[in-house]
Coordinates of C-alpha atoms and ligand atoms in Angstrom, one line a residue:
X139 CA -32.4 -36.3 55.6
X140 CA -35.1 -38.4 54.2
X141 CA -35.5 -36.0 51.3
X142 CA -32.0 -35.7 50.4
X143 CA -31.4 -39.4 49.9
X144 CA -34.8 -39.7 47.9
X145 CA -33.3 -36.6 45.9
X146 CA -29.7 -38.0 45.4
X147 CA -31.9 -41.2 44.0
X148 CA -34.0 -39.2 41.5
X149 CA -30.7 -37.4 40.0
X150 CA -28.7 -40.3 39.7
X151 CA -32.1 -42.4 38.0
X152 CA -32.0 -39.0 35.7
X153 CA -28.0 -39.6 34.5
X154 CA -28.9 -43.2 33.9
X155 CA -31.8 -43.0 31.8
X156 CA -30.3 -40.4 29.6
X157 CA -26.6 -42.3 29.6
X158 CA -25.7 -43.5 25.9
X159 CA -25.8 -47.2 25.3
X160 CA -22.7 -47.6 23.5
X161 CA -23.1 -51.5 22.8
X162 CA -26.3 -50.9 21.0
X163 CA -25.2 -48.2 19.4
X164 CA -22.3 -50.3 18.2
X165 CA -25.2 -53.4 17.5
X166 CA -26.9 -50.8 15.4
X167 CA -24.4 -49.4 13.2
X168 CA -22.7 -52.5 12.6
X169 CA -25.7 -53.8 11.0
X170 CA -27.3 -51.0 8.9
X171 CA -24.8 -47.7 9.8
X172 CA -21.8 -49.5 8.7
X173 CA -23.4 -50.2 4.8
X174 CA -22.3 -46.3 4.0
X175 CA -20.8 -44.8 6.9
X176 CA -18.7 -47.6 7.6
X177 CA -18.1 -49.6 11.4
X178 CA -15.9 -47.3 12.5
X179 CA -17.2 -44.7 11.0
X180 CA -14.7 -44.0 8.0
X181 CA -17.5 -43.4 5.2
X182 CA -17.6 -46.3 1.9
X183 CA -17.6 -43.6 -0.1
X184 CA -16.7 -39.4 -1.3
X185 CA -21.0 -38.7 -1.6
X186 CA -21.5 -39.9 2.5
X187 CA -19.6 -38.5 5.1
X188 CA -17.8 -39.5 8.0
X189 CA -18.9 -39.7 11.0
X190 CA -16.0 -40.8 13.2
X191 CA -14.9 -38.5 16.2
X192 CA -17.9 -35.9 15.4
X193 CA -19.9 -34.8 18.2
X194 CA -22.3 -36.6 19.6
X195 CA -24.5 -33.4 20.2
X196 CA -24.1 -32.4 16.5
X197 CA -25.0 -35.8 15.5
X198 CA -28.1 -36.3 17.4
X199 CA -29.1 -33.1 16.2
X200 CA -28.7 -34.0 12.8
X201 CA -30.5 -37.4 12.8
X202 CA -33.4 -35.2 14.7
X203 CA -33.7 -32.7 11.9
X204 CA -33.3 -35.9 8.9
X205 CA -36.0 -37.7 11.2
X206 CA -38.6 -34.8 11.0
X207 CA -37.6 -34.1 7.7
X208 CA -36.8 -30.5 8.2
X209 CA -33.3 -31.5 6.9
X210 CA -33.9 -33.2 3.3
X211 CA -32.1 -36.4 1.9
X212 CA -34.6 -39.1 1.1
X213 CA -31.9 -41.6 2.0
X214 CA -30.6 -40.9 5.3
X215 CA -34.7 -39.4 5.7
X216 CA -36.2 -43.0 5.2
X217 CA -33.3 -44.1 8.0
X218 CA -33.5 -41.7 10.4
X219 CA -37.4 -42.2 10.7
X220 CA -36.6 -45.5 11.9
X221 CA -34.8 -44.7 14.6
X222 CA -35.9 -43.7 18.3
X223 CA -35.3 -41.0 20.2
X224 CA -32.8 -44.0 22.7
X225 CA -31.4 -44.9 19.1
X226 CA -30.1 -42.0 18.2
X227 CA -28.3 -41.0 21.4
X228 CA -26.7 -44.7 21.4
X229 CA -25.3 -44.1 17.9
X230 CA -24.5 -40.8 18.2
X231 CA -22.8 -41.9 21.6
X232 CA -20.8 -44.9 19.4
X233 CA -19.6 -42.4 16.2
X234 CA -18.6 -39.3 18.9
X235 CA -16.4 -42.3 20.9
X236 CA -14.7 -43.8 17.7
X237 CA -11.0 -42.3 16.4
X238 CA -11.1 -39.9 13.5
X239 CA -10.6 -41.7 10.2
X240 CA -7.3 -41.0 8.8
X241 CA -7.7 -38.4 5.8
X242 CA -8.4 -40.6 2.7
X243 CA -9.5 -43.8 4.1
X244 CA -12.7 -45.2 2.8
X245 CA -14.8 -48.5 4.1
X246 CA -15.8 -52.0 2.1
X247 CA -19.4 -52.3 1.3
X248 CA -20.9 -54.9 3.2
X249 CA -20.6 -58.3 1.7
X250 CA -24.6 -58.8 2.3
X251 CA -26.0 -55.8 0.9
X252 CA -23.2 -55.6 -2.0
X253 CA -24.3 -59.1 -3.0
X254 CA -28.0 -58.9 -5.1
X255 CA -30.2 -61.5 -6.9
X256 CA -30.8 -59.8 -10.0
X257 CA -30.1 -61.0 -13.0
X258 CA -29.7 -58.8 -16.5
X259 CA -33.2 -60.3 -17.9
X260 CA -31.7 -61.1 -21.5
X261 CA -35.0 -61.2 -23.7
X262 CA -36.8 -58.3 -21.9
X263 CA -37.2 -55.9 -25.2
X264 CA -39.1 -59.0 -26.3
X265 CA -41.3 -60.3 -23.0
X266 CA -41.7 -56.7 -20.8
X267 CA -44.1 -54.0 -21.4
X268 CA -42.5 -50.7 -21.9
X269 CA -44.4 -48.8 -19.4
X270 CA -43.0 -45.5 -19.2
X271 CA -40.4 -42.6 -19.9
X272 CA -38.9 -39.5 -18.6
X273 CA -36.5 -37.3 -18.9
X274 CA -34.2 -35.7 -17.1
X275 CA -33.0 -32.0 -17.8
X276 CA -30.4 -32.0 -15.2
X277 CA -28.5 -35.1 -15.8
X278 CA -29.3 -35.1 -19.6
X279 CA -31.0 -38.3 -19.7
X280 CA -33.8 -40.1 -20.8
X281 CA -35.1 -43.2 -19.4
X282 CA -37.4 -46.3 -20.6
X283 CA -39.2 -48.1 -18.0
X284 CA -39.8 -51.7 -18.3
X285 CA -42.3 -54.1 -16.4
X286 CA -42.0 -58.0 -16.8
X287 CA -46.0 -59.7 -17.4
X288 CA -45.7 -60.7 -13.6
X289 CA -45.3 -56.8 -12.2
X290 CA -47.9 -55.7 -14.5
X291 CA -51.0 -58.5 -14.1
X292 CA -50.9 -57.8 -10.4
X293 CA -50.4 -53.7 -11.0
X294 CA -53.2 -54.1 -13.2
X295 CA -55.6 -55.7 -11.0
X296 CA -54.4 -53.5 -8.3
X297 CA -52.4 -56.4 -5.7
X298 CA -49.4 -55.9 -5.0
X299 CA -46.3 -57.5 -7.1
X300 CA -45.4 -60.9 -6.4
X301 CA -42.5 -62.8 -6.3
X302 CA -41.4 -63.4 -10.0
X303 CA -41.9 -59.3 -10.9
X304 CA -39.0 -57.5 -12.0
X305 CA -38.3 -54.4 -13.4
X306 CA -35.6 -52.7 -15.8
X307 CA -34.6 -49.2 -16.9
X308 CA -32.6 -48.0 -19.9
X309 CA -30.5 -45.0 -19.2
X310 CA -29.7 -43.1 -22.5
X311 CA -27.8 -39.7 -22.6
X312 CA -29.8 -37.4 -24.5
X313 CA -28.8 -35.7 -28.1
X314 CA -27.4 -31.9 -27.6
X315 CA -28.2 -29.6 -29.9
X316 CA -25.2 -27.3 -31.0
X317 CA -25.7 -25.1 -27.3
X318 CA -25.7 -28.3 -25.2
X319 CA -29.6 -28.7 -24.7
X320 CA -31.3 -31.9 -24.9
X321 CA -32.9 -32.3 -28.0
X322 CA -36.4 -33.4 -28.1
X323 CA -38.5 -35.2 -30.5
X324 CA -42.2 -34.9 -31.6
X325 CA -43.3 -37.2 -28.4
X326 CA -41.8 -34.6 -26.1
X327 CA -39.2 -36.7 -25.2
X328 CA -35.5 -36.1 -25.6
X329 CA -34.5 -37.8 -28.4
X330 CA -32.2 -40.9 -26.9
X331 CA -28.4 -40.8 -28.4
X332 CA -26.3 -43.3 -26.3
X333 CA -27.3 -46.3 -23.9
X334 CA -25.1 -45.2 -20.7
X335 CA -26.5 -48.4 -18.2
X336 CA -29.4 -50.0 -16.2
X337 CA -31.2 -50.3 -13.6
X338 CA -33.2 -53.2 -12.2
X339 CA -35.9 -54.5 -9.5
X340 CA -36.5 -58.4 -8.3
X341 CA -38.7 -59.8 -6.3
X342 CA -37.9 -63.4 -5.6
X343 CA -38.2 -65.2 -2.5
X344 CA -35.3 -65.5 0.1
X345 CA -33.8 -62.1 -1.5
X346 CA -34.3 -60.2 1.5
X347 CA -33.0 -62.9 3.9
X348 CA -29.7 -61.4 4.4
X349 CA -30.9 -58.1 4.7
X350 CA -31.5 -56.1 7.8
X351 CA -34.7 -54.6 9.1
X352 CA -34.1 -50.8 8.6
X353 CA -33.1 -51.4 5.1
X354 CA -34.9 -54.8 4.2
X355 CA -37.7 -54.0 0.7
X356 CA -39.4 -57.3 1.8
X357 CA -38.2 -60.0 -1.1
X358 CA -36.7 -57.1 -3.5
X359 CA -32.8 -56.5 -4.3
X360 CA -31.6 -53.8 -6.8
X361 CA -28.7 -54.0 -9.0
X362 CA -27.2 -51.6 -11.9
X363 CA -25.9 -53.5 -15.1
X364 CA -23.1 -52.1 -17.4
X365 CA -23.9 -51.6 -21.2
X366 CA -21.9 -55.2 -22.0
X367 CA -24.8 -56.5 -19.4
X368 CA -22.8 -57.0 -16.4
X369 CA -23.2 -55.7 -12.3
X370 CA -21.7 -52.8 -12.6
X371 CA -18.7 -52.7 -9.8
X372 CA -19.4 -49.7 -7.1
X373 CA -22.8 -49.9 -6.5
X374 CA -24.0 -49.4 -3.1
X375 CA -27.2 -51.8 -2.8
X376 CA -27.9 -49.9 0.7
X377 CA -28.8 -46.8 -1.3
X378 CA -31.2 -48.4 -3.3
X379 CA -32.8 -50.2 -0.5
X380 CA -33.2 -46.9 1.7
X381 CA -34.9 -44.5 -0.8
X382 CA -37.3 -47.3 -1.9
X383 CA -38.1 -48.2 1.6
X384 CA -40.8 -45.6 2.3
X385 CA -42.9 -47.2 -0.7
X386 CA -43.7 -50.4 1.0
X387 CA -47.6 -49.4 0.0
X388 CA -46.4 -49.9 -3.5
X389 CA -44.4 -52.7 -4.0
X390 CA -41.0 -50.2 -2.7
X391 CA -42.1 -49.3 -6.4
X392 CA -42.3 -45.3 -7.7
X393 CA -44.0 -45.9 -11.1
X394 CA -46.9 -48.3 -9.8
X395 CA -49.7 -45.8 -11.3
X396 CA -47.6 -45.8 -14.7
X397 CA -47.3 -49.8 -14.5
X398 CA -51.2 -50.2 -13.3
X399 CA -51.7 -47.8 -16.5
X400 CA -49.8 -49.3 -19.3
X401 CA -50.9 -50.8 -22.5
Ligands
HEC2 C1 -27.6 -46.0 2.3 C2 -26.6 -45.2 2.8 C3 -26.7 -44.7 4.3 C4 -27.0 -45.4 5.4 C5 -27.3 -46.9 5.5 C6 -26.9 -44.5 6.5 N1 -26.6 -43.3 6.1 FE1 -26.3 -41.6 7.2 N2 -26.0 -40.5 5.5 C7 -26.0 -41.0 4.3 C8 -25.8 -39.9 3.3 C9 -25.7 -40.0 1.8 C10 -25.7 -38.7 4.1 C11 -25.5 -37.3 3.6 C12 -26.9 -36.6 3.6 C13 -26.9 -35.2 3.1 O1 -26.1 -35.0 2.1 O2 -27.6 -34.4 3.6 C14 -25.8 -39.1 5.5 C15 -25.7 -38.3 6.6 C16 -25.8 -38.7 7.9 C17 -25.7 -37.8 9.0 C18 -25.4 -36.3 9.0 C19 -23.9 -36.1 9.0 C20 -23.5 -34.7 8.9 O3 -22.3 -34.4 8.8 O4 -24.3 -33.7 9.0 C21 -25.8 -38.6 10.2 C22 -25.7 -38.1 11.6 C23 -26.0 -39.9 9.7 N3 -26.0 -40.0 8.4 C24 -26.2 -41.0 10.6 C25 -26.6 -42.3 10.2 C26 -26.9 -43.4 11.0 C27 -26.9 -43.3 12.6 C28 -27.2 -44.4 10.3 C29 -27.6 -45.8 10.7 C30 -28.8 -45.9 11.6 C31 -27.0 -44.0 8.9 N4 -26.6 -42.7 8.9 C32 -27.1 -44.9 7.8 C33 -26.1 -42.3 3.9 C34 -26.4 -43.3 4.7
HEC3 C1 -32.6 -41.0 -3.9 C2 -33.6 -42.0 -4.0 C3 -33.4 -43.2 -4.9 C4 -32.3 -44.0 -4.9 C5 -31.0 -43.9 -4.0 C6 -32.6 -45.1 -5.8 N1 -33.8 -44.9 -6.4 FE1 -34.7 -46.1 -7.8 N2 -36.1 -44.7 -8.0 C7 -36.3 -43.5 -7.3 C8 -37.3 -42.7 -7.9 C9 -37.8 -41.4 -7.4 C10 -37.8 -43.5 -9.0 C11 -39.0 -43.1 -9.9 C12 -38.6 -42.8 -11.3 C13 -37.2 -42.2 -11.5 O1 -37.0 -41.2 -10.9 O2 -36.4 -42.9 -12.2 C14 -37.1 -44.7 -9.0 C15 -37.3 -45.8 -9.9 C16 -36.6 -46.9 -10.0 C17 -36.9 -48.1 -10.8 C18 -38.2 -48.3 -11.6 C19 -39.3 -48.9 -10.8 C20 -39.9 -47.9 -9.8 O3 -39.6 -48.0 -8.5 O4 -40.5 -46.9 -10.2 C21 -35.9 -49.0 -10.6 C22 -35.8 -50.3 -11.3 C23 -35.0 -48.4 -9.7 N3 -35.4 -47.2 -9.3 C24 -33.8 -49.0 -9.3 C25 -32.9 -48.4 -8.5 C26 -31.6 -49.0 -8.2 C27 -31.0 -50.2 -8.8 C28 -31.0 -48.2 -7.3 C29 -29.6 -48.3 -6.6 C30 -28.5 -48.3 -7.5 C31 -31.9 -47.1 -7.0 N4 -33.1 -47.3 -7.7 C32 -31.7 -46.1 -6.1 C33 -35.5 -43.1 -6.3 C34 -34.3 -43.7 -5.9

């Protein structure tokens, strides 16, 4: 008798332990979740899916496999390693219980991660050092990598970049030769026909205030500039923020070596 009851204990401790937390799975993916696959999980946009009404099994599963990385996407990989084992079920628990998104229907951005600090830097061809360029056979491109003096004194002397550092990418399309290839010049680089936008990194402080753990780059924001100088609409700040997030040995930068390096 004694047995059975301490039995019937054990099992029901089991289904408690292992029951989803729906409220923190709600907590969760209002605050970081939400930026791409939306609250309810109608995604922001045709690249991210939704995750609305999907099972919660096949979800955990996923966010297992982009957790260990043997399922590759360096965004949702730099997410899902953030998460626990608890997380996961609770969010997985929160998409399975929401109502599939009608066909069509896409999320807002949200209003703290689509807002960003970062200013076109009007005089950089005259005050940053071009630091580096590559190109990019699949997309066509070429890019030019610029550092402002603040990113590259600390680079240089090997701290890491302080508030104040900022930097800016050109984005040309490459000339085609007459079968569509990228033509290059004598530097090895495609030869740069058309300026299609930019990119941009700043670190000032209070940038990161309104932005939440998972995705947070310390004092950093991101932002994409048109060719007439201005934010270009439909850019998903979230994005930014998760794929630089692993490099928080580096500034959240990629091309440290090449900025450390320049003349
Ligand atoms: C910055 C945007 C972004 C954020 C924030 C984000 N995701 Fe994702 N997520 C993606 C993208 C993009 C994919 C598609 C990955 C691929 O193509 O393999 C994806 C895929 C997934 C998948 C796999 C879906 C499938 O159909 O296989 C799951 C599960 C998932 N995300 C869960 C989450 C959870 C949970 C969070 C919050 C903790 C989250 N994501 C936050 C962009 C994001
Ligand atoms: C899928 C991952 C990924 C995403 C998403 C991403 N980046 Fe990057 N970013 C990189 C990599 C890799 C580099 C290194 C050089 C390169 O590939 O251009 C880089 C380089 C940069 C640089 C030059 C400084 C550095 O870190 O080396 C800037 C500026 C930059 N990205 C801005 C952005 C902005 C703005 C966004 C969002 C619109 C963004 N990035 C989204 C991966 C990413």
């Amino acid at each position: 008798m004694k047995r059975a009851f301490a039995l019937v204990i054990a099992f029901a401790t089991a289904a408690f332990a292992q029951a989803a937390d729906l409220d923190a799975g709600k907590a969760r993916v209002s605050k970081v979740c939400a930026a791409c696959h939306g609250e309810t999980g109608s995604s922001v946009s045709d690249a991210i899916p939704n995750l609305a009404a999907q099972k919660a099994v096949y979800l955990e599963a996923q966010l297992k496999a982009l957790k260990d990385g043997s399922r590759k996407n360096p965004v949702m990989n730099a997410i899902a390693a953030q998460l626990s084992a608890e997380d996961i079920a609770n969010v997985a628990a929160y998409f399975a219980a929401q109502a599939g998104a009608p066909a069509g229907s896409k999320s807002a951005f949200l209003p703290n991660l689509a807002k960003t600090g970062v200013t076109f830097p009007e005089n950089y061809r005259n005050t940053f050092t071009k630091y580096h360029t590559i190109n990019f056979p699949a997309t066509k491109q070429v890019r030019y990598y610029y550092a402002n003096p603040a990113a590259v004194a600390a680079a240089k002397s090997g701290k890491s970049l302080p508030d104040g550092s900022e930097m800016f990418v050109e984005v040309h399309a490459a000339k085609l030769d007459a079968e569509g290839k990228p033509v290059s010049g004598s530097d090895g680089f495609f030869v740069a026909e058309k300026l299609l936008f930019y990119t941009a990194m700043a670190r000032r402080a209070g940038l990161g205030n309104d932005i939440p753990d998972m995705l947070r780059n310390e004092d950093w924001n991101y932002a994409v500039f048109t060719t007439d100088k201005q934010h270009r609409p439909g850019v998903n700040q979230a994005e930014c923020l998760a794929c630089h997030k692993p490099l928080d040995k580096t500034s959240y930068t990629f091309t440290i070596k090449q900025i450390a390096d320049s003349k």
